[in-house]
Amino acid sequence: AMDLFLELEAARAAEVLSTPSPALHSLVIILLTLAVIILACRVWPAAYFQHELLWTVAPREVERFRIRNLILPTEALDFGAPPTSTAKQNLPAPPPPSVVQRVVQATTANLVRSSERAVAVNPHKWLFRSTSPAAFDCTPLLVFVNRTSGGRQGQTAMSQLRNLLSPHQVVDLGQGHSAEDALQSFRSVGRFRVLVCGGDGTVGWVLSLLDSASLEYTPPVAIMPLGTGNDLARALGWGGGRQPGRGMVSVLEEVDRAQVTLLDRWRVCIKDARAPRQLGQLASSRKPAPREVVM
C-alpha cells in the first residue's frame, strides 16, 4: 500500500510540473513581446516610425504630411534680410553725433521701418534657396484665389489653403500686384505647379499672366472651380463646382496626382461681322467703320 501511495504522489507531481501555470505563461508572452519590440527599434530606422505611425501626430500635421510635396518650405526662403553680427568688439566709444548726423540717422531708421512694413504687408517677395535641406524633393504649389468667385467660397477656400500650405504661396488676386510678385518669386523655385481657384475668367487671366511672364519653365495649371459657369474646369475633368463635404486635402491630393494635358489657346481677331448687304449700306452712308475687336 505504501508503494502504491508513493507511486501516485510521484505521478501527481510529474503532472503538475508538466503543466505550466497561466501566470508563468503570460509572463513568457510579455517578455517575448518586449524582446521583439526592442529588436525592431534597433533594426529599423527611426524615420520609418516617424512616417508610418501618423496616429501619434496632430490631425493637421497628418494632413500636411499627405500633401508635403506641395508645401513651400519656409526654411528655404530668403527675404533679403542683411546678416547681423552679434560678436562684441572692444572698440572705443564713438563721439556724440552732430545735429546733421542725428537727422540722417532718424531718416534712415524711418526708411528701414517702412521697408520692413512693406515686407510684412507683401509676403510674396522672396528668394528660394535650392541648396537648403528643406528644398529637397519639393514641387511647391502656387495658388491664385479669387475671393469674389462663388459667393464666399473663395474666401473660405483661401483660409483653408493658407492653413494647410504656406501663406507665401497662396495669393489673393484682389491685392494689387501680389500675383506678379509671387510669380517672379517662384521663378527662383524652378519646378512648381499652379492652382487657380475661381471661374473661367480667372483661369484665363492667370494663363495670360503666365504667358506674359516668359518663364523658363511652364508650370502645369490645375483648377478649383468656384465660378458660375466653370466650363473649362468641367471640360478638363475638375468638375463644375466644389463638391459639398469634400475636404481640401483630398482636392490637393488630386492636384498632386493629376496628369498634364496640353491645351491650345487661340487669339481671335474680329474686324467686322456684318453681312455684305449691311456693309454696302455702310459704304453708301459713309459712316465710320466699326473698330477692331480682339478676343
Short mmCIF file of C-alpha atoms in Angstrom, two decimals:
data_model
loop_
_atom_site.label_atom_id
_atom_site.label_comp_id
_atom_site.label_asym_id
_atom_site.label_seq_id
_atom_site.Cartn_x
_atom_site.Cartn_y
_atom_site.Cartn_z
CA ALA A 1 0.00 0.00 0.00
CA MET A 2 2.84 2.35 0.84
CA ASP A 3 4.48 1.70 -2.51
CA LEU A 4 1.22 2.37 -4.32
CA PHE A 5 0.78 5.66 -2.43
CA LEU A 6 4.28 6.79 -3.32
CA GLU A 7 3.74 5.98 -6.97
CA LEU A 8 0.51 8.01 -7.02
CA GLU A 9 2.22 11.02 -5.43
CA ALA A 10 5.12 10.83 -7.89
CA ALA A 11 2.73 10.71 -10.86
CA ARG A 12 0.77 13.68 -9.48
CA ALA A 13 3.99 15.73 -9.02
CA ALA A 14 5.12 14.95 -12.56
CA GLU A 15 1.75 16.07 -13.91
CA VAL A 16 1.97 19.36 -12.03
CA LEU A 17 5.48 20.03 -13.36
CA SER A 18 4.49 19.22 -16.94
CA THR A 19 1.51 21.65 -16.91
CA PRO A 20 2.71 25.32 -16.65
CA SER A 21 0.70 27.82 -14.68
CA PRO A 22 -1.29 30.57 -16.52
CA ALA A 23 0.72 33.32 -14.78
CA LEU A 24 4.01 31.88 -15.97
CA HIS A 25 2.61 31.50 -19.47
CA SER A 26 1.53 35.19 -19.56
CA LEU A 27 4.90 36.33 -18.27
CA VAL A 28 6.71 34.46 -21.02
CA ILE A 29 4.44 36.08 -23.69
CA ILE A 30 5.10 39.57 -22.29
CA LEU A 31 8.86 39.04 -22.27
CA LEU A 32 8.83 37.78 -25.85
CA THR A 33 6.77 40.79 -26.99
CA LEU A 34 9.19 43.23 -25.35
CA ALA A 35 12.12 41.44 -26.97
CA VAL A 36 10.51 41.75 -30.43
CA ILE A 37 9.84 45.49 -29.92
CA ILE A 38 13.42 46.16 -28.81
CA LEU A 39 14.77 44.23 -31.76
CA ALA A 40 12.54 46.15 -34.19
CA CYS A 41 13.68 49.51 -32.79
CA ARG A 42 17.33 48.54 -33.27
CA VAL A 43 16.94 47.13 -36.77
CA TRP A 44 14.55 49.68 -38.36
CA PRO A 45 15.46 53.41 -38.61
CA ALA A 46 13.62 55.98 -36.56
CA ALA A 47 12.42 57.75 -39.74
CA TYR A 48 10.26 54.74 -40.56
CA PHE A 49 8.27 55.21 -37.38
CA GLN A 50 8.00 58.97 -37.98
CA HIS A 51 6.47 58.33 -41.41
CA GLU A 52 4.24 55.40 -40.60
CA LEU A 53 2.95 55.95 -37.09
CA LEU A 54 0.90 59.01 -38.06
CA TRP A 55 -1.72 58.28 -35.44
CA THR A 56 0.66 59.73 -32.84
CA VAL A 57 0.72 63.17 -34.59
CA ALA A 58 -1.81 66.00 -34.54
CA PRO A 59 -4.52 65.79 -37.26
CA ARG A 60 -3.31 68.96 -39.02
CA GLU A 61 0.24 67.62 -39.23
CA VAL A 62 -1.12 64.37 -40.67
CA GLU A 63 -2.94 66.34 -43.38
CA ARG A 64 0.19 68.38 -44.15
CA PHE A 65 2.21 65.18 -44.42
CA ARG A 66 -0.16 63.85 -47.07
CA ILE A 67 0.48 66.94 -49.24
CA ARG A 68 4.09 67.55 -48.18
CA ASN A 69 5.35 67.76 -51.78
CA LEU A 70 3.07 70.74 -52.47
CA ILE A 71 4.09 72.84 -49.45
CA LEU A 72 6.58 75.66 -49.95
CA PRO A 73 9.24 75.22 -47.20
CA THR A 74 9.60 78.45 -45.27
CA GLU A 75 13.09 77.44 -44.18
CA ALA A 76 14.27 77.73 -47.80
CA LEU A 77 13.01 81.31 -48.30
CA ASP A 78 15.31 84.31 -48.16
CA PHE A 79 13.54 87.63 -47.66
CA GLY A 80 16.69 89.68 -48.25
CA ALA A 81 17.41 90.50 -44.60
CA PRO A 82 21.09 91.50 -44.22
CA PRO A 83 23.13 89.30 -41.86
CA THR A 84 23.81 90.73 -38.45
CA SER A 85 26.82 90.02 -36.29
CA THR A 86 26.39 89.52 -32.58
CA ALA A 87 30.12 89.40 -31.75
CA LYS A 88 31.24 92.05 -29.30
CA GLN A 89 34.31 94.06 -30.26
CA ASN A 90 36.41 96.13 -27.90
CA LEU A 91 36.15 99.40 -29.73
CA PRO A 92 36.39 102.88 -28.27
CA ALA A 93 33.17 104.74 -27.68
CA PRO A 94 32.20 106.86 -30.71
CA PRO A 95 31.91 110.62 -30.33
CA PRO A 96 28.44 112.07 -29.86
CA PRO A 97 26.72 112.67 -33.24
CA SER A 98 26.08 116.11 -34.54
CA VAL A 99 22.69 117.55 -35.42
CA VAL A 100 23.10 116.65 -39.11
CA GLN A 101 24.13 113.08 -38.24
CA ARG A 102 21.12 112.66 -35.95
CA VAL A 103 18.78 113.82 -38.74
CA VAL A 104 20.39 111.38 -41.20
CA GLN A 105 20.13 108.53 -38.68
CA ALA A 106 16.47 109.27 -37.98
CA THR A 107 15.66 109.39 -41.71
CA THR A 108 17.49 106.12 -42.32
CA ALA A 109 15.65 104.45 -39.45
CA ASN A 110 12.29 105.59 -40.85
CA LEU A 111 13.19 104.20 -44.28
CA VAL A 112 14.20 100.87 -42.75
CA ARG A 113 10.97 100.65 -40.77
CA SER A 114 8.89 101.48 -43.85
CA SER A 115 10.69 98.80 -45.86
CA GLU A 116 10.08 96.29 -43.06
CA ARG A 117 6.39 97.20 -43.07
CA ALA A 118 6.29 96.73 -46.85
CA VAL A 119 7.79 93.25 -46.47
CA ALA A 120 5.27 92.43 -43.79
CA VAL A 121 2.36 93.63 -45.95
CA ASN A 122 3.50 91.75 -49.08
CA PRO A 123 4.76 88.26 -48.14
CA HIS A 124 5.25 87.22 -51.77
CA LYS A 125 8.66 88.79 -52.37
CA TRP A 126 11.39 86.29 -51.51
CA LEU A 127 14.20 84.20 -52.99
CA PHE A 128 14.12 80.41 -52.93
CA ARG A 129 17.38 78.77 -51.81
CA SER A 130 17.53 75.45 -53.64
CA THR A 131 20.59 74.39 -51.61
CA SER A 132 18.59 74.32 -48.39
CA PRO A 133 17.91 70.82 -46.97
CA ALA A 134 14.21 71.71 -46.73
CA ALA A 135 14.07 72.21 -50.52
CA PHE A 136 14.90 68.58 -51.28
CA ASP A 137 12.22 66.63 -53.22
CA CYS A 138 9.80 69.56 -53.27
CA THR A 139 7.50 70.71 -56.08
CA PRO A 140 5.53 73.51 -54.41
CA LEU A 141 2.13 74.75 -55.48
CA LEU A 142 1.43 78.38 -56.35
CA VAL A 143 -2.23 79.13 -55.62
CA PHE A 144 -4.21 82.06 -57.06
CA VAL A 145 -7.54 82.67 -55.32
CA ASN A 146 -10.35 84.93 -56.49
CA ARG A 147 -12.27 85.75 -53.33
CA THR A 148 -15.25 87.12 -55.25
CA SER A 149 -15.93 83.82 -57.05
CA GLY A 150 -18.81 81.66 -55.89
CA GLY A 151 -20.09 83.92 -53.16
CA ARG A 152 -17.98 83.33 -50.05
CA GLN A 153 -16.45 80.12 -51.35
CA GLY A 154 -13.31 81.95 -52.46
CA GLN A 155 -12.72 83.44 -49.02
CA THR A 156 -13.28 80.08 -47.31
CA ALA A 157 -11.00 78.26 -49.74
CA MET A 158 -8.23 80.82 -49.25
CA SER A 159 -8.37 80.44 -45.46
CA GLN A 160 -8.21 76.65 -45.70
CA LEU A 161 -5.35 76.73 -48.20
CA ARG A 162 -3.28 79.14 -46.10
CA ASN A 163 -3.83 76.91 -43.09
CA LEU A 164 -2.64 73.78 -44.91
CA LEU A 165 0.05 75.30 -47.14
CA SER A 166 2.33 78.27 -46.57
CA PRO A 167 0.90 81.81 -46.64
CA HIS A 168 3.74 82.74 -49.01
CA GLN A 169 2.32 80.51 -51.76
CA VAL A 170 -1.39 81.43 -51.56
CA VAL A 171 -2.10 84.67 -53.44
CA ASP A 172 -5.20 86.82 -53.13
CA LEU A 173 -5.89 88.23 -56.59
CA GLY A 174 -7.64 91.21 -55.07
CA GLN A 175 -4.43 92.59 -53.50
CA GLY A 176 -2.68 94.79 -56.04
CA HIS A 177 0.38 93.30 -57.71
CA SER A 178 0.69 90.30 -55.39
CA ALA A 179 0.18 87.86 -58.26
CA GLU A 180 3.06 89.33 -60.30
CA ASP A 181 5.33 89.43 -57.24
CA ALA A 182 4.57 85.82 -56.32
CA LEU A 183 5.17 84.64 -59.88
CA GLN A 184 8.52 86.40 -60.03
CA SER A 185 9.48 84.86 -56.68
CA PHE A 186 8.51 81.39 -57.89
CA ARG A 187 10.85 81.92 -60.83
CA SER A 188 13.68 81.05 -58.41
CA VAL A 189 11.96 77.80 -57.38
CA GLY A 190 12.42 76.12 -60.75
CA ARG A 191 9.78 73.39 -60.99
CA PHE A 192 6.40 74.23 -59.48
CA ARG A 193 2.68 73.86 -60.14
CA VAL A 194 -0.18 76.35 -60.25
CA LEU A 195 -3.69 76.06 -58.82
CA VAL A 196 -6.35 78.58 -59.87
CA CYS A 197 -9.35 78.93 -57.56
CA GLY A 198 -12.08 80.73 -59.47
CA GLY A 199 -14.14 80.72 -62.64
CA ASP A 200 -13.29 80.63 -66.33
CA GLY A 201 -12.39 84.32 -66.36
CA THR A 202 -9.93 83.88 -63.50
CA VAL A 203 -8.32 80.91 -65.24
CA GLY A 204 -7.94 82.89 -68.47
CA TRP A 205 -6.37 85.82 -66.62
CA VAL A 206 -3.84 83.57 -64.86
CA LEU A 207 -2.93 81.87 -68.16
CA SER A 208 -2.33 85.30 -69.71
CA LEU A 209 -0.18 86.22 -66.71
CA LEU A 210 1.93 83.10 -67.20
CA ASP A 211 2.36 83.91 -70.89
CA SER A 212 3.47 87.47 -70.21
CA ALA A 213 5.94 86.37 -67.50
CA SER A 214 8.09 84.47 -70.08
CA LEU A 215 9.17 81.80 -67.59
CA GLU A 216 11.93 79.36 -68.42
CA TYR A 217 9.66 76.58 -67.14
CA THR A 218 5.96 76.40 -67.99
CA PRO A 219 4.14 75.10 -64.91
CA PRO A 220 1.06 72.88 -65.22
CA VAL A 221 -2.16 74.58 -64.13
CA ALA A 222 -4.91 72.92 -62.09
CA ILE A 223 -8.37 74.38 -61.48
CA MET A 224 -10.56 74.53 -58.42
CA PRO A 225 -13.92 75.63 -59.91
CA LEU A 226 -15.57 78.35 -57.88
CA GLY A 227 -17.35 80.37 -60.57
CA THR A 228 -20.83 80.13 -62.07
CA GLY A 229 -20.06 78.56 -65.46
CA ASN A 230 -16.83 76.58 -64.92
CA ASP A 231 -16.93 75.26 -68.50
CA LEU A 232 -13.17 74.92 -68.80
CA ALA A 233 -12.86 73.12 -65.45
CA ARG A 234 -15.65 70.74 -66.43
CA ALA A 235 -14.02 70.00 -69.79
CA LEU A 236 -10.67 69.23 -68.14
CA GLY A 237 -12.20 66.91 -65.54
CA TRP A 238 -12.13 69.18 -62.47
CA GLY A 239 -15.93 69.27 -62.17
CA GLY A 240 -18.44 72.09 -62.33
CA GLY A 241 -18.01 73.33 -58.76
CA ARG A 242 -16.94 72.48 -55.24
CA GLN A 243 -18.44 69.21 -54.05
CA PRO A 244 -20.14 69.60 -50.65
CA GLY A 245 -18.49 67.63 -47.89
CA ARG A 246 -15.22 67.12 -49.77
CA GLY A 247 -12.14 68.14 -47.81
CA MET A 248 -9.44 70.44 -49.09
CA VAL A 249 -6.74 67.81 -48.53
CA SER A 250 -8.39 65.42 -50.99
CA VAL A 251 -8.54 68.21 -53.58
CA LEU A 252 -4.83 68.92 -53.15
CA GLU A 253 -4.03 65.21 -53.37
CA GLU A 254 -5.91 65.09 -56.66
CA VAL A 255 -3.85 68.04 -57.88
CA ASP A 256 -0.69 66.19 -56.88
CA ARG A 257 -1.74 63.06 -58.81
CA ALA A 258 -3.16 64.83 -61.87
CA GLN A 259 -1.76 64.20 -65.35
CA VAL A 260 -0.69 67.00 -67.65
CA THR A 261 -2.96 67.76 -70.63
CA LEU A 262 -1.91 70.15 -73.40
CA LEU A 263 -4.34 73.00 -74.09
CA ASP A 264 -4.38 75.16 -77.24
CA ARG A 265 -5.11 78.85 -76.78
CA TRP A 266 -6.31 80.96 -79.71
CA ARG A 267 -6.29 84.68 -80.38
CA VAL A 268 -9.41 85.64 -82.30
CA CYS A 269 -9.49 88.97 -84.13
CA ILE A 270 -12.90 90.17 -85.40
CA LYS A 271 -12.69 93.17 -87.71
CA ASP A 272 -16.29 93.28 -89.00
CA ALA A 273 -19.02 90.70 -88.52
CA ARG A 274 -21.74 92.40 -90.60
CA ALA A 275 -23.47 90.89 -93.61
CA PRO A 276 -22.39 92.03 -97.12
CA ARG A 277 -25.66 93.96 -97.61
CA GLN A 278 -25.06 95.82 -94.38
CA LEU A 279 -21.52 96.57 -95.50
CA GLY A 280 -22.87 98.10 -98.72
CA GLN A 281 -25.28 100.27 -96.77
CA LEU A 282 -22.40 101.27 -94.52
CA ALA A 283 -20.27 102.28 -97.51
CA SER A 284 -23.10 104.26 -99.13
CA SER A 285 -23.88 106.14 -95.94
CA ARG A 286 -20.17 106.94 -95.44
CA LYS A 287 -20.25 106.17 -91.72
CA PRO A 288 -17.05 105.24 -89.88
CA ALA A 289 -16.27 101.51 -89.90
CA PRO A 290 -16.59 99.59 -86.67
CA ARG A 291 -13.49 99.23 -84.57
CA GLU A 292 -11.40 96.11 -84.41
CA VAL A 293 -12.37 93.67 -81.66
CA VAL A 294 -9.72 91.32 -80.24
CA MET A 295 -10.81 88.36 -78.10
#
